[in-house]
Amino acid sequence: MAGVLDDAEISRILSITAHPDDVDFAAAGTVARWTDAGIEVIYCLVTDGDAGGLDEDFPREEMPARRRAEQVAAAKCVGVHDVRFLGYPDGRVEATLELRRDLARVIRQVRPDRVLCPSPERNYTRIGIGHPDHRAVGSAALDAVYPDARNPFAFPELRERESLAAWTVREVWIAAGPDPNHYVDVTETFPRKIAALRAHESQTGQMEDLPERIRTRLTMVARQAGLPGGRLAEGFRVLDTA
Ligand SMILES: [Zn+2]
């Protein structure tokens, strides 16, 4: 197990993801545990998920608003009430300097102790996890944590024009990466994770077997974590970034 900060030392956590539903598939059970413990969790989404949804009859121009609303509803299921969208186009995210600056801005605004983000690496055993947008956001988020947000001379316009002081994030949790080193038991919060996933109706409305599918995966992760049978877990790679 990694040396992980005690949740009692944590006041705020910023989750950075590419699309609506990413945080819910990867970590909603853990997020519910954090908010239950009195930690404030803020979501930052790089895109509105405007390339998502399976219903071809649904007007595409209404998709961004629909998916934003679904994410806001999903967030409420796990105790999150602050959801921010950067509005990048879905499917075309790159780890640009502009994205790094936009993420460094949010980090300096929120001043989180811990950042949750996707992995910048490909996962060869589960190709769907390594969507190019996820990898780009993972890479830009890590660069925003180190060095951009903490270096007062990186993106000086943030300080000069927006009065945003440098901020050091102490810990990063990479969700759904290829090599987890920390596990959270989410057996108790599983129903809220499913409720959050169900809130993404445009994505999960057709998935009748959603709870079983998620239960099977989280059971596998719990086994990997060495938890007793019947338990469910989410896995993370925890990095000390202090
Ligand atoms: Zn995604």
mmCIF file of C-alpha atoms and ligand atoms in Angstrom:
data_model
loop_
_atom_site.group_PDB
_atom_site.id
_atom_site.type_symbol
_atom_site.label_atom_id
_atom_site.label_comp_id
_atom_site.label_asym_id
_atom_site.label_seq_id
_atom_site.Cartn_x
_atom_site.Cartn_y
_atom_site.Cartn_z
ATOM 1 C CA MET A 1 0.000 0.000 0.000
ATOM 2 C CA ALA A 2 1.146 3.516 -0.721
ATOM 3 C CA GLY A 3 1.755 6.124 1.959
ATOM 4 C CA VAL A 4 -1.619 7.805 1.662
ATOM 5 C CA LEU A 5 -2.669 10.969 3.470
ATOM 6 C CA ASP A 6 -5.264 10.397 6.173
ATOM 7 C CA ASP A 7 -8.676 11.683 5.052
ATOM 8 C CA ALA A 8 -8.809 13.587 8.362
ATOM 9 C CA GLU A 9 -5.992 15.811 7.008
ATOM 10 C CA ILE A 10 -7.909 16.567 3.818
ATOM 11 C CA SER A 11 -10.348 19.482 3.447
ATOM 12 C CA ARG A 12 -10.862 19.678 -0.299
ATOM 13 C CA ILE A 13 -10.485 17.315 -3.235
ATOM 14 C CA LEU A 14 -10.610 18.343 -6.894
ATOM 15 C CA SER A 15 -11.649 15.715 -9.425
ATOM 16 C CA ILE A 16 -10.508 16.447 -12.981
ATOM 17 C CA THR A 17 -12.006 14.303 -15.747
ATOM 18 C CA ALA A 18 -12.580 14.445 -19.495
ATOM 19 C CA HIS A 19 -16.270 13.524 -19.855
ATOM 20 C CA PRO A 20 -19.489 13.431 -17.874
ATOM 21 C CA ASP A 21 -19.696 9.918 -16.298
ATOM 22 C CA ASP A 22 -15.902 9.329 -16.099
ATOM 23 C CA VAL A 23 -15.676 10.097 -12.395
ATOM 24 C CA ASP A 24 -18.750 7.970 -11.707
ATOM 25 C CA PHE A 25 -17.466 4.861 -13.481
ATOM 26 C CA ALA A 26 -14.003 5.232 -11.960
ATOM 27 C CA ALA A 27 -14.504 6.579 -8.470
ATOM 28 C CA ALA A 28 -18.058 7.536 -7.385
ATOM 29 C CA GLY A 29 -18.025 4.994 -4.526
ATOM 30 C CA THR A 30 -14.856 6.580 -3.173
ATOM 31 C CA VAL A 31 -16.181 10.118 -3.687
ATOM 32 C CA ALA A 32 -19.269 9.220 -1.607
ATOM 33 C CA ARG A 33 -16.992 8.050 1.201
ATOM 34 C CA TRP A 34 -15.037 11.310 1.052
ATOM 35 C CA THR A 35 -18.135 13.514 1.215
ATOM 36 C CA ASP A 36 -19.549 11.320 4.030
ATOM 37 C CA ALA A 37 -16.330 12.108 5.917
ATOM 38 C CA GLY A 38 -17.037 15.840 5.552
ATOM 39 C CA ILE A 39 -14.537 16.481 2.745
ATOM 40 C CA GLU A 40 -15.602 19.005 0.112
ATOM 41 C CA VAL A 41 -15.282 17.530 -3.378
ATOM 42 C CA ILE A 42 -15.335 19.682 -6.514
ATOM 43 C CA TYR A 43 -15.680 18.297 -10.027
ATOM 44 C CA CYS A 44 -13.955 19.862 -13.026
ATOM 45 C CA LEU A 45 -14.915 18.437 -16.428
ATOM 46 C CA VAL A 46 -12.824 19.321 -19.441
ATOM 47 C CA THR A 47 -15.571 18.552 -22.018
ATOM 48 C CA ASP A 48 -19.365 18.465 -22.005
ATOM 49 C CA GLY A 49 -19.381 14.974 -23.515
ATOM 50 C CA ASP A 50 -21.012 16.360 -26.657
ATOM 51 C CA ALA A 51 -19.820 13.407 -28.773
ATOM 52 C CA GLY A 52 -21.497 10.917 -26.422
ATOM 53 C CA GLY A 53 -24.954 9.370 -26.286
ATOM 54 C CA LEU A 54 -26.301 6.523 -28.360
ATOM 55 C CA ASP A 55 -29.669 7.899 -29.450
ATOM 56 C CA GLU A 56 -29.246 9.191 -33.014
ATOM 57 C CA ASP A 57 -32.645 10.895 -32.893
ATOM 58 C CA PHE A 58 -31.621 13.136 -30.017
ATOM 59 C CA PRO A 59 -30.653 16.599 -31.367
ATOM 60 C CA ARG A 60 -26.856 16.811 -31.171
ATOM 61 C CA GLU A 61 -26.904 20.520 -30.360
ATOM 62 C CA GLU A 62 -28.765 19.729 -27.135
ATOM 63 C CA MET A 63 -26.297 17.071 -26.043
ATOM 64 C CA PRO A 64 -23.833 19.345 -24.156
ATOM 65 C CA ALA A 65 -26.589 20.810 -21.950
ATOM 66 C CA ARG A 66 -28.119 17.388 -21.378
ATOM 67 C CA ARG A 67 -24.837 15.830 -20.339
ATOM 68 C CA ARG A 68 -23.910 18.729 -18.077
ATOM 69 C CA ALA A 69 -27.281 18.359 -16.337
ATOM 70 C CA GLU A 70 -26.763 14.595 -16.002
ATOM 71 C CA GLN A 71 -23.348 15.138 -14.397
ATOM 72 C CA VAL A 72 -24.738 17.702 -11.961
ATOM 73 C CA ALA A 73 -27.483 15.223 -10.972
ATOM 74 C CA ALA A 74 -24.961 12.366 -10.646
ATOM 75 C CA ALA A 75 -22.730 14.544 -8.468
ATOM 76 C CA LYS A 76 -25.612 15.156 -6.036
ATOM 77 C CA CYS A 77 -26.008 11.365 -5.562
ATOM 78 C CA VAL A 78 -22.542 11.272 -3.980
ATOM 79 C CA GLY A 79 -22.619 14.595 -2.105
ATOM 80 C CA VAL A 80 -20.917 16.852 -4.659
ATOM 81 C CA HIS A 81 -22.517 20.253 -5.304
ATOM 82 C CA ASP A 82 -19.814 22.172 -7.173
ATOM 83 C CA VAL A 83 -19.385 21.041 -10.802
ATOM 84 C CA ARG A 84 -17.352 23.121 -13.259
ATOM 85 C CA PHE A 85 -17.073 22.669 -17.020
ATOM 86 C CA LEU A 86 -14.244 23.940 -19.218
ATOM 87 C CA GLY A 87 -16.148 23.365 -22.473
ATOM 88 C CA TYR A 88 -13.432 21.749 -24.589
ATOM 89 C CA PRO A 89 -14.756 19.759 -27.584
ATOM 90 C CA ASP A 90 -15.359 16.081 -26.802
ATOM 91 C CA GLY A 91 -13.062 13.701 -28.695
ATOM 92 C CA ARG A 92 -10.447 16.319 -29.549
ATOM 93 C CA VAL A 93 -8.731 17.013 -26.244
ATOM 94 C CA GLU A 94 -4.971 17.399 -26.301
ATOM 95 C CA ALA A 95 -2.597 18.097 -23.417
ATOM 96 C CA THR A 96 -1.895 21.624 -24.655
ATOM 97 C CA LEU A 97 -0.393 24.536 -22.749
ATOM 98 C CA GLU A 98 -3.844 26.125 -22.864
ATOM 99 C CA LEU A 99 -5.411 23.130 -21.094
ATOM 100 C CA ARG A 100 -2.573 23.071 -18.548
ATOM 101 C CA ARG A 101 -3.176 26.745 -17.812
ATOM 102 C CA ASP A 102 -6.948 26.216 -17.508
ATOM 103 C CA LEU A 103 -6.405 23.330 -15.069
ATOM 104 C CA ALA A 104 -3.751 25.250 -13.123
ATOM 105 C CA ARG A 105 -6.327 28.058 -12.819
ATOM 106 C CA VAL A 106 -8.945 25.709 -11.347
ATOM 107 C CA ILE A 107 -6.373 24.189 -8.964
ATOM 108 C CA ARG A 108 -5.393 27.661 -7.748
ATOM 109 C CA GLN A 109 -9.053 28.631 -7.344
ATOM 110 C CA VAL A 110 -10.079 25.467 -5.479
ATOM 111 C CA ARG A 111 -6.793 24.923 -3.528
ATOM 112 C CA PRO A 112 -7.312 21.172 -3.102
ATOM 113 C CA ASP A 113 -5.201 18.928 -0.864
ATOM 114 C CA ARG A 114 -5.764 16.027 -3.225
ATOM 115 C CA VAL A 115 -6.448 15.817 -6.975
ATOM 116 C CA LEU A 116 -8.209 12.883 -8.616
ATOM 117 C CA CYS A 117 -7.542 12.433 -12.350
ATOM 118 C CA PRO A 118 -7.403 9.819 -15.123
ATOM 119 C CA SER A 119 -4.252 8.001 -16.154
ATOM 120 C CA PRO A 120 -2.109 9.437 -18.941
ATOM 121 C CA GLU A 121 -1.116 5.866 -19.817
ATOM 122 C CA ARG A 122 -2.716 3.324 -22.072
ATOM 123 C CA ASN A 123 -4.237 0.303 -20.385
ATOM 124 C CA TYR A 124 -3.630 -2.607 -22.739
ATOM 125 C CA THR A 125 -5.974 -4.915 -20.857
ATOM 126 C CA ARG A 126 -8.931 -2.473 -20.938
ATOM 127 C CA ILE A 127 -8.587 -0.348 -24.055
ATOM 128 C CA GLY A 128 -11.806 1.626 -23.394
ATOM 129 C CA ILE A 129 -10.347 3.207 -20.261
ATOM 130 C CA GLY A 130 -7.540 4.802 -22.224
ATOM 131 C CA HIS A 131 -9.742 7.014 -24.418
ATOM 132 C CA PRO A 132 -7.445 9.654 -25.978
ATOM 133 C CA ASP A 133 -9.295 12.417 -24.095
ATOM 134 C CA HIS A 134 -8.710 10.592 -20.787
ATOM 135 C CA ARG A 135 -4.988 10.271 -21.481
ATOM 136 C CA ALA A 136 -4.701 13.907 -22.544
ATOM 137 C CA VAL A 137 -6.556 15.100 -19.435
ATOM 138 C CA GLY A 138 -4.452 12.825 -17.195
ATOM 139 C CA SER A 139 -1.258 14.210 -18.680
ATOM 140 C CA ALA A 140 -2.358 17.868 -18.495
ATOM 141 C CA ALA A 141 -3.708 17.421 -14.948
ATOM 142 C CA LEU A 142 -0.400 16.002 -13.708
ATOM 143 C CA ASP A 143 1.488 18.845 -15.403
ATOM 144 C CA ALA A 144 -0.925 21.339 -13.856
ATOM 145 C CA VAL A 145 -0.255 19.835 -10.396
ATOM 146 C CA TYR A 146 3.490 19.829 -11.030
ATOM 147 C CA PRO A 147 4.851 22.279 -11.913
ATOM 148 C CA ASP A 148 2.232 24.742 -13.165
ATOM 149 C CA ALA A 149 -0.077 25.385 -10.193
ATOM 150 C CA ARG A 150 2.716 25.574 -7.622
ATOM 151 C CA ASN A 151 5.221 27.617 -9.626
ATOM 152 C CA PRO A 152 4.352 31.317 -9.231
ATOM 153 C CA PHE A 153 6.257 32.051 -12.447
ATOM 154 C CA ALA A 154 4.322 29.524 -14.557
ATOM 155 C CA PHE A 155 1.478 31.196 -16.487
ATOM 156 C CA PRO A 156 2.213 34.563 -14.803
ATOM 157 C CA GLU A 157 -1.081 35.938 -16.156
ATOM 158 C CA LEU A 158 -2.914 33.826 -13.544
ATOM 159 C CA ARG A 159 -1.213 35.789 -10.801
ATOM 160 C CA GLU A 160 -1.027 39.168 -12.504
ATOM 161 C CA ARG A 161 -4.502 39.370 -14.024
ATOM 162 C CA GLU A 162 -6.512 37.011 -11.837
ATOM 163 C CA SER A 163 -4.692 37.322 -8.488
ATOM 164 C CA LEU A 164 -4.387 33.527 -8.253
ATOM 165 C CA ALA A 165 -1.504 32.608 -5.958
ATOM 166 C CA ALA A 166 0.562 29.459 -6.475
ATOM 167 C CA TRP A 167 -0.833 26.309 -4.852
ATOM 168 C CA THR A 168 0.825 22.982 -4.078
ATOM 169 C CA VAL A 169 -1.369 19.871 -4.296
ATOM 170 C CA ARG A 170 -0.068 17.340 -1.770
ATOM 171 C CA GLU A 171 -1.374 14.154 -3.326
ATOM 172 C CA VAL A 172 -2.746 12.848 -6.635
ATOM 173 C CA TRP A 173 -4.987 9.814 -7.062
ATOM 174 C CA ILE A 174 -4.955 8.371 -10.567
ATOM 175 C CA ALA A 175 -8.174 6.473 -11.226
ATOM 176 C CA ALA A 176 -8.504 3.422 -13.449
ATOM 177 C CA GLY A 177 -4.827 3.327 -14.368
ATOM 178 C CA PRO A 178 -2.916 0.202 -15.282
ATOM 179 C CA ASP A 179 -1.094 -0.144 -11.939
ATOM 180 C CA PRO A 180 -3.177 0.670 -8.834
ATOM 181 C CA ASN A 181 -1.369 0.741 -5.484
ATOM 182 C CA HIS A 182 -4.266 1.769 -3.221
ATOM 183 C CA TYR A 183 -7.817 0.474 -2.834
ATOM 184 C CA VAL A 184 -10.965 1.873 -1.246
ATOM 185 C CA ASP A 185 -13.708 -0.437 0.037
ATOM 186 C CA VAL A 186 -16.908 0.910 -1.540
ATOM 187 C CA THR A 187 -19.297 -1.870 -0.529
ATOM 188 C CA GLU A 188 -21.445 0.538 1.522
ATOM 189 C CA THR A 189 -21.542 3.315 -1.064
ATOM 190 C CA PHE A 190 -22.142 1.016 -4.067
ATOM 191 C CA PRO A 191 -25.887 1.872 -4.335
ATOM 192 C CA ARG A 192 -25.017 5.571 -4.602
ATOM 193 C CA LYS A 193 -22.422 4.848 -7.275
ATOM 194 C CA ILE A 194 -25.108 3.033 -9.266
ATOM 195 C CA ALA A 195 -27.543 5.931 -8.726
ATOM 196 C CA ALA A 196 -24.868 8.343 -9.990
ATOM 197 C CA LEU A 197 -24.258 6.179 -13.066
ATOM 198 C CA ARG A 198 -27.991 5.946 -13.713
ATOM 199 C CA ALA A 199 -28.170 9.747 -13.691
ATOM 200 C CA HIS A 200 -26.181 9.640 -16.949
ATOM 201 C CA GLU A 201 -29.280 8.460 -18.725
ATOM 202 C CA SER A 202 -28.025 9.267 -22.230
ATOM 203 C CA GLN A 203 -25.112 6.889 -21.604
ATOM 204 C CA THR A 204 -26.427 4.178 -19.305
ATOM 205 C CA GLY A 205 -30.169 4.162 -20.089
ATOM 206 C CA GLN A 206 -29.783 1.100 -22.316
ATOM 207 C CA MET A 207 -27.539 -0.840 -19.922
ATOM 208 C CA GLU A 208 -29.982 -3.124 -18.130
ATOM 209 C CA ASP A 209 -27.152 -5.117 -16.593
ATOM 210 C CA LEU A 210 -25.302 -2.018 -15.326
ATOM 211 C CA PRO A 211 -25.357 -2.894 -11.576
ATOM 212 C CA GLU A 212 -24.231 -6.488 -12.231
ATOM 213 C CA ARG A 213 -21.532 -5.341 -14.612
ATOM 214 C CA ILE A 214 -20.145 -2.807 -12.129
ATOM 215 C CA ARG A 215 -20.472 -5.248 -9.220
ATOM 216 C CA THR A 216 -18.431 -7.856 -11.127
ATOM 217 C CA ARG A 217 -15.665 -5.361 -11.830
ATOM 218 C CA LEU A 218 -15.522 -3.975 -8.299
ATOM 219 C CA THR A 219 -15.514 -7.523 -6.884
ATOM 220 C CA MET A 220 -12.458 -8.254 -9.022
ATOM 221 C CA VAL A 221 -10.738 -5.100 -7.763
ATOM 222 C CA ALA A 222 -11.592 -6.038 -4.148
ATOM 223 C CA ARG A 223 -10.015 -9.452 -4.693
ATOM 224 C CA GLN A 224 -6.910 -7.737 -6.107
ATOM 225 C CA ALA A 225 -6.897 -5.590 -2.953
ATOM 226 C CA GLY A 226 -6.984 -8.698 -0.749
ATOM 227 C CA LEU A 227 -10.393 -7.838 0.722
ATOM 228 C CA PRO A 228 -12.673 -10.662 1.888
ATOM 229 C CA GLY A 229 -15.270 -12.153 -0.480
ATOM 230 C CA GLY A 230 -18.426 -10.097 -0.996
ATOM 231 C CA ARG A 231 -16.596 -6.770 -0.714
ATOM 232 C CA LEU A 232 -16.366 -4.176 -3.507
ATOM 233 C CA ALA A 233 -13.441 -1.823 -4.158
ATOM 234 C CA GLU A 234 -12.167 0.929 -6.411
ATOM 235 C CA GLY A 235 -8.445 1.068 -7.203
ATOM 236 C CA PHE A 236 -6.085 4.035 -7.566
ATOM 237 C CA ARG A 237 -2.454 4.883 -8.119
ATOM 238 C CA VAL A 238 -1.614 7.337 -5.348
ATOM 239 C CA LEU A 239 1.270 9.759 -5.888
ATOM 240 C CA ASP A 240 2.920 11.896 -3.249
ATOM 241 C CA THR A 241 3.138 15.309 -4.943
ATOM 242 C CA ALA A 242 3.901 17.521 -1.941
HETATM 243 ZN ZN ZN B 1 -14.712 9.278 -20.793
#
